[in-house]
């Protein structure tokens, strides 16, 4: 009795959790198939953070709003806004 084999390939990397889920399905759930797992690389939390840090362009959308807020704080007081003169 040979069970069917399912090939699962993660393009761009697979995590240990994804591989663990497939192993769980095979061993505990008795779904009647064996999985062969392939991946272009193993992605860990550290490798994910490092890939983001290595490419600072990934942070540009996040940095622009922060820079605008900081520039607003550095504006001289009294420039615009409600007038404090009472009549």
Short mmCIF file of N, CA, C and O in Angstrom, two decimals:
data_model
loop_
_atom_site.label_atom_id
_atom_site.label_comp_id
_atom_site.label_asym_id
_atom_site.label_seq_id
_atom_site.Cartn_x
_atom_site.Cartn_y
_atom_site.Cartn_z
N UNK A 1 0.83 -1.19 0.00
CA UNK A 1 0.00 0.00 0.00
C UNK A 1 0.87 1.26 0.00
O UNK A 1 1.36 1.68 1.02
N UNK A 2 1.00 1.83 -1.17
CA UNK A 2 1.75 3.09 -1.27
C UNK A 2 0.78 4.25 -1.19
O UNK A 2 -0.26 4.25 -1.84
N UNK A 3 1.15 5.24 -0.38
CA UNK A 3 0.30 6.42 -0.26
C UNK A 3 0.70 7.43 -1.33
O UNK A 3 1.86 7.48 -1.75
N UNK A 4 -0.25 8.24 -1.77
CA UNK A 4 0.08 9.29 -2.74
C UNK A 4 1.09 10.28 -2.15
O UNK A 4 1.11 10.51 -0.94
N UNK A 5 1.89 10.84 -3.02
CA UNK A 5 2.90 11.82 -2.61
C UNK A 5 2.50 13.19 -3.15
O UNK A 5 2.18 13.32 -4.33
N UNK A 6 2.54 14.19 -2.28
CA UNK A 6 2.22 15.56 -2.66
C UNK A 6 3.49 16.38 -2.56
O UNK A 6 4.13 16.42 -1.50
N UNK A 7 3.86 17.04 -3.66
CA UNK A 7 5.03 17.90 -3.67
C UNK A 7 4.59 19.32 -3.30
O UNK A 7 3.69 19.89 -3.93
N UNK A 8 5.19 19.87 -2.26
CA UNK A 8 4.93 21.24 -1.82
C UNK A 8 6.24 22.00 -1.96
O UNK A 8 7.24 21.62 -1.35
N UNK A 9 6.24 23.08 -2.76
CA UNK A 9 7.45 23.85 -2.97
C UNK A 9 7.18 25.31 -2.63
O UNK A 9 6.24 25.91 -3.15
N UNK A 10 7.98 25.85 -1.73
CA UNK A 10 7.85 27.24 -1.31
C UNK A 10 8.85 28.08 -2.10
O UNK A 10 10.06 27.99 -1.90
N UNK A 11 8.33 28.91 -3.00
CA UNK A 11 9.20 29.81 -3.76
C UNK A 11 9.40 31.07 -2.93
O UNK A 11 8.45 31.68 -2.47
N UNK A 12 10.66 31.46 -2.74
CA UNK A 12 10.97 32.62 -1.92
C UNK A 12 11.30 32.26 -0.49
O UNK A 12 11.70 33.09 0.30
N UNK A 13 11.13 31.00 -0.15
CA UNK A 13 11.49 30.55 1.18
C UNK A 13 10.31 30.02 1.97
O UNK A 13 9.18 30.46 1.80
N UNK A 14 10.60 29.06 2.78
CA UNK A 14 9.59 28.48 3.66
C UNK A 14 10.05 28.59 5.11
O UNK A 14 11.25 28.63 5.39
N UNK A 15 9.09 28.66 6.01
CA UNK A 15 9.43 28.78 7.43
C UNK A 15 9.39 27.42 8.10
O UNK A 15 8.80 26.46 7.59
N UNK A 16 10.02 27.35 9.27
CA UNK A 16 9.98 26.11 10.04
C UNK A 16 8.55 25.78 10.44
O UNK A 16 8.17 24.61 10.51
N UNK A 17 7.74 26.78 10.69
CA UNK A 17 6.34 26.54 11.08
C UNK A 17 5.56 25.89 9.94
O UNK A 17 4.74 24.99 10.18
N UNK A 18 5.78 26.34 8.72
CA UNK A 18 5.08 25.75 7.57
C UNK A 18 5.48 24.29 7.37
O UNK A 18 4.63 23.43 7.13
N UNK A 19 6.76 24.02 7.51
CA UNK A 19 7.25 22.65 7.37
C UNK A 19 6.69 21.79 8.50
O UNK A 19 6.25 20.65 8.28
N UNK A 20 6.65 22.33 9.70
CA UNK A 20 6.12 21.61 10.85
C UNK A 20 4.64 21.27 10.66
O UNK A 20 4.20 20.18 11.03
N UNK A 21 3.88 22.18 10.09
CA UNK A 21 2.46 21.92 9.83
C UNK A 21 2.27 20.74 8.88
O UNK A 21 1.39 19.89 9.09
N UNK A 22 3.08 20.69 7.84
CA UNK A 22 2.97 19.59 6.89
C UNK A 22 3.36 18.27 7.54
O UNK A 22 2.73 17.23 7.29
N UNK A 23 4.39 18.30 8.37
CA UNK A 23 4.79 17.08 9.08
C UNK A 23 3.68 16.63 10.03
O UNK A 23 3.40 15.44 10.16
N UNK A 24 3.03 17.58 10.69
CA UNK A 24 1.92 17.27 11.59
C UNK A 24 0.77 16.60 10.83
O UNK A 24 0.19 15.62 11.29
N UNK A 25 0.46 17.16 9.65
CA UNK A 25 -0.62 16.57 8.85
C UNK A 25 -0.31 15.13 8.49
O UNK A 25 -1.19 14.26 8.52
N UNK A 26 0.93 14.86 8.13
CA UNK A 26 1.32 13.51 7.74
C UNK A 26 1.28 12.56 8.93
O UNK A 26 0.75 11.45 8.83
N UNK A 27 1.84 12.98 10.06
CA UNK A 27 2.00 12.06 11.21
C UNK A 27 0.77 11.93 12.09
O UNK A 27 0.49 10.85 12.60
N UNK A 28 0.05 13.00 12.32
CA UNK A 28 -1.02 12.99 13.31
C UNK A 28 -2.43 12.96 12.72
O UNK A 28 -3.34 12.41 13.32
N UNK A 29 -2.61 13.56 11.58
CA UNK A 29 -3.96 13.69 11.03
C UNK A 29 -4.37 12.52 10.15
O UNK A 29 -5.52 12.40 9.78
N UNK A 30 -3.44 11.69 9.78
CA UNK A 30 -3.72 10.52 8.95
C UNK A 30 -4.54 10.89 7.72
O UNK A 30 -5.61 10.32 7.46
N UNK A 31 -4.04 11.84 6.95
CA UNK A 31 -4.78 12.27 5.76
C UNK A 31 -4.50 11.37 4.55
O UNK A 31 -5.11 11.54 3.51
N UNK A 32 -3.58 10.45 4.72
CA UNK A 32 -3.36 9.45 3.67
C UNK A 32 -2.42 9.87 2.56
O UNK A 32 -2.43 9.25 1.50
N UNK A 33 -1.62 10.91 2.78
CA UNK A 33 -0.62 11.31 1.78
C UNK A 33 0.70 11.58 2.48
O UNK A 33 0.74 11.84 3.69
N UNK A 34 1.76 11.50 1.72
CA UNK A 34 3.08 11.91 2.18
C UNK A 34 3.45 13.20 1.47
O UNK A 34 3.13 13.37 0.28
N UNK A 35 4.10 14.10 2.19
CA UNK A 35 4.53 15.36 1.60
C UNK A 35 6.02 15.33 1.33
O UNK A 35 6.80 14.88 2.17
N UNK A 36 6.40 15.82 0.16
CA UNK A 36 7.80 16.10 -0.16
C UNK A 36 7.89 17.62 -0.21
O UNK A 36 7.16 18.27 -0.97
N UNK A 37 8.75 18.18 0.63
CA UNK A 37 8.83 19.63 0.77
C UNK A 37 10.09 20.15 0.13
O UNK A 37 11.19 19.64 0.37
N UNK A 38 9.93 21.18 -0.69
CA UNK A 38 11.07 21.87 -1.30
C UNK A 38 10.94 23.36 -1.06
O UNK A 38 9.84 23.88 -0.90
N UNK A 39 12.04 24.04 -1.00
CA UNK A 39 12.02 25.48 -0.81
C UNK A 39 13.29 26.10 -1.38
O UNK A 39 14.32 25.42 -1.49
N UNK A 40 13.19 27.35 -1.75
CA UNK A 40 14.38 28.04 -2.26
C UNK A 40 15.32 28.40 -1.13
O UNK A 40 16.52 28.54 -1.34
N UNK A 41 14.78 28.56 0.10
CA UNK A 41 15.60 28.75 1.30
C UNK A 41 14.72 28.65 2.52
O UNK A 41 13.49 28.76 2.43
N UNK A 42 15.33 28.45 3.67
CA UNK A 42 14.61 28.43 4.94
C UNK A 42 14.60 29.86 5.48
O UNK A 42 15.65 30.50 5.61
N UNK A 43 13.41 30.35 5.79
CA UNK A 43 13.27 31.71 6.31
C UNK A 43 13.06 31.64 7.81
O UNK A 43 12.11 31.00 8.27
N UNK A 44 13.95 32.28 8.55
CA UNK A 44 13.79 32.39 10.00
C UNK A 44 13.47 33.84 10.33
O UNK A 44 13.56 34.73 9.47
N UNK A 45 13.10 34.09 11.56
CA UNK A 45 12.81 35.47 11.97
C UNK A 45 14.03 36.36 11.76
O UNK A 45 13.92 37.49 11.28
N UNK A 46 15.20 35.84 12.09
CA UNK A 46 16.43 36.62 11.95
C UNK A 46 16.71 36.93 10.48
O UNK A 46 17.04 38.07 10.15
N UNK A 47 16.56 35.95 9.61
CA UNK A 47 16.86 36.20 8.20
C UNK A 47 15.84 37.17 7.59
O UNK A 47 16.20 37.98 6.73
N UNK A 48 14.59 37.12 8.05
CA UNK A 48 13.58 38.05 7.55
C UNK A 48 13.93 39.48 7.95
O UNK A 48 13.92 40.39 7.12
N UNK A 49 14.26 39.71 9.22
CA UNK A 49 14.62 41.05 9.69
C UNK A 49 15.88 41.54 8.99
O UNK A 49 15.95 42.69 8.57
N UNK A 50 16.86 40.67 8.85
CA UNK A 50 18.10 41.08 8.17
C UNK A 50 17.86 41.46 6.72
O UNK A 50 18.47 42.40 6.22
N UNK A 51 16.97 40.76 6.04
CA UNK A 51 16.69 41.11 4.64
C UNK A 51 16.02 42.47 4.55
O UNK A 51 16.23 43.21 3.59
N UNK A 52 15.21 42.83 5.52
CA UNK A 52 14.58 44.15 5.53
C UNK A 52 15.58 45.25 5.85
O UNK A 52 15.55 46.32 5.25
N UNK A 53 16.48 44.98 6.78
CA UNK A 53 17.47 45.98 7.18
C UNK A 53 18.47 46.21 6.06
O UNK A 53 18.88 47.34 5.82
N UNK A 54 18.85 45.17 5.33
CA UNK A 54 19.82 45.30 4.26
C UNK A 54 19.33 46.21 3.14
O UNK A 54 20.12 46.84 2.46
N UNK A 55 18.04 46.29 2.95
CA UNK A 55 17.48 47.11 1.88
C UNK A 55 16.69 48.26 2.50
O UNK A 55 15.51 48.14 2.77
N UNK A 56 17.37 49.39 2.71
CA UNK A 56 16.74 50.52 3.39
C UNK A 56 15.58 51.09 2.58
O UNK A 56 14.69 51.73 3.12
N UNK A 57 15.54 50.82 1.28
CA UNK A 57 14.43 51.31 0.45
C UNK A 57 13.10 50.76 0.94
O UNK A 57 12.06 51.37 0.74
N UNK A 58 13.12 49.60 1.61
CA UNK A 58 11.89 49.04 2.15
C UNK A 58 11.28 49.93 3.23
O UNK A 58 10.10 49.85 3.50
N UNK A 59 12.12 50.76 3.87
CA UNK A 59 11.63 51.60 4.96
C UNK A 59 11.22 52.99 4.50
O UNK A 59 10.66 53.74 5.29
N UNK A 60 11.46 53.37 3.25
CA UNK A 60 11.14 54.71 2.77
C UNK A 60 9.67 55.09 2.99
O UNK A 60 9.40 56.18 3.47
N UNK A 61 8.71 54.22 2.67
CA UNK A 61 7.31 54.61 2.91
C UNK A 61 7.02 54.88 4.38
O UNK A 61 6.15 55.67 4.72
N UNK A 62 7.76 54.24 5.26
CA UNK A 62 7.54 54.45 6.69
C UNK A 62 8.24 55.70 7.19
O UNK A 62 7.78 56.35 8.12
N UNK A 63 9.38 56.03 6.60
CA UNK A 63 10.17 57.16 7.07
C UNK A 63 9.59 58.49 6.64
O UNK A 63 9.67 59.47 7.39
N UNK A 64 9.00 58.59 5.48
CA UNK A 64 8.49 59.87 4.99
C UNK A 64 7.46 60.49 5.92
O UNK A 64 7.57 61.67 6.25
N UNK A 65 6.44 59.77 6.39
CA UNK A 65 5.49 60.39 7.32
C UNK A 65 6.14 60.84 8.63
O UNK A 65 5.79 61.86 9.18
N UNK A 66 7.13 60.09 9.11
CA UNK A 66 7.82 60.46 10.34
C UNK A 66 8.59 61.75 10.13
O UNK A 66 8.57 62.65 10.98
N UNK A 67 9.27 61.88 8.99
CA UNK A 67 10.02 63.10 8.71
C UNK A 67 9.08 64.30 8.63
O UNK A 67 9.40 65.38 9.12
N UNK A 68 7.89 64.12 8.06
CA UNK A 68 6.94 65.22 7.96
C UNK A 68 6.47 65.65 9.34
O UNK A 68 6.36 66.84 9.62
N UNK A 69 6.23 64.71 10.23
CA UNK A 69 5.81 65.04 11.59
C UNK A 69 6.93 65.77 12.31
O UNK A 69 6.71 66.77 12.98
N UNK A 70 8.18 65.28 12.17
CA UNK A 70 9.30 65.92 12.83
C UNK A 70 9.52 67.33 12.30
O UNK A 70 9.83 68.24 13.06
N UNK A 71 9.33 67.55 11.01
CA UNK A 71 9.47 68.88 10.45
C UNK A 71 8.40 69.80 11.01
O UNK A 71 8.65 70.97 11.28
N UNK A 72 7.19 69.29 11.22
CA UNK A 72 6.11 70.08 11.80
C UNK A 72 6.42 70.52 13.21
O UNK A 72 6.09 71.62 13.63
N UNK A 73 7.12 69.67 13.97
CA UNK A 73 7.50 70.02 15.34
C UNK A 73 8.59 71.07 15.37
O UNK A 73 8.71 71.80 16.34
N UNK A 74 9.41 71.12 14.32
CA UNK A 74 10.54 72.04 14.30
C UNK A 74 10.16 73.41 13.74
O UNK A 74 11.01 74.29 13.65
N UNK A 75 8.91 73.60 13.35
CA UNK A 75 8.50 74.90 12.83
C UNK A 75 8.48 75.92 13.95
O UNK A 75 8.16 75.59 15.09
N UNK A 76 8.78 77.18 13.64
CA UNK A 76 8.77 78.22 14.69
C UNK A 76 7.37 78.39 15.26
O UNK A 76 6.37 78.25 14.57
N UNK A 77 7.30 78.69 16.55
CA UNK A 77 6.00 78.89 17.21
C UNK A 77 5.33 80.15 16.67
O UNK A 77 6.00 81.10 16.28
N UNK A 78 4.01 80.14 16.65
CA UNK A 78 3.26 81.31 16.21
C UNK A 78 3.04 81.35 14.72
O UNK A 78 2.45 82.29 14.22
N UNK A 79 3.50 80.39 14.00
CA UNK A 79 3.32 80.37 12.55
C UNK A 79 2.00 79.73 12.20
O UNK A 79 1.86 78.53 12.22
N UNK A 80 0.96 80.53 11.90
CA UNK A 80 -0.32 79.99 11.50
C UNK A 80 -1.13 79.55 12.70
O UNK A 80 -0.75 79.74 13.84
N UNK A 81 -2.30 79.01 12.43
CA UNK A 81 -3.15 78.52 13.51
C UNK A 81 -4.04 79.61 14.05
O UNK A 81 -4.13 80.72 13.51
N UNK A 82 -4.69 79.31 15.15
CA UNK A 82 -5.64 80.26 15.74
C UNK A 82 -4.90 81.42 16.38
O UNK A 82 -3.84 81.26 16.96
N UNK A 83 -5.49 82.58 16.27
CA UNK A 83 -4.88 83.79 16.83
C UNK A 83 -5.23 83.89 18.30
O UNK A 83 -6.35 83.61 18.70
N UNK A 84 -4.28 84.33 19.08
CA UNK A 84 -4.48 84.45 20.52
C UNK A 84 -4.97 85.84 20.92
O UNK A 84 -5.09 86.14 22.08
N UNK A 85 -5.22 86.73 19.95
CA UNK A 85 -5.63 88.09 20.31
C UNK A 85 -7.12 88.13 20.56
O UNK A 85 -7.91 87.75 19.73
N UNK A 86 -7.52 88.61 21.72
CA UNK A 86 -8.93 88.70 22.06
C UNK A 86 -9.47 90.07 21.72
O UNK A 86 -8.76 91.05 21.73
N UNK A 87 -10.77 90.19 21.39
CA UNK A 87 -11.34 91.48 21.03
C UNK A 87 -12.22 91.98 22.14
O UNK A 87 -12.90 91.32 22.79
#
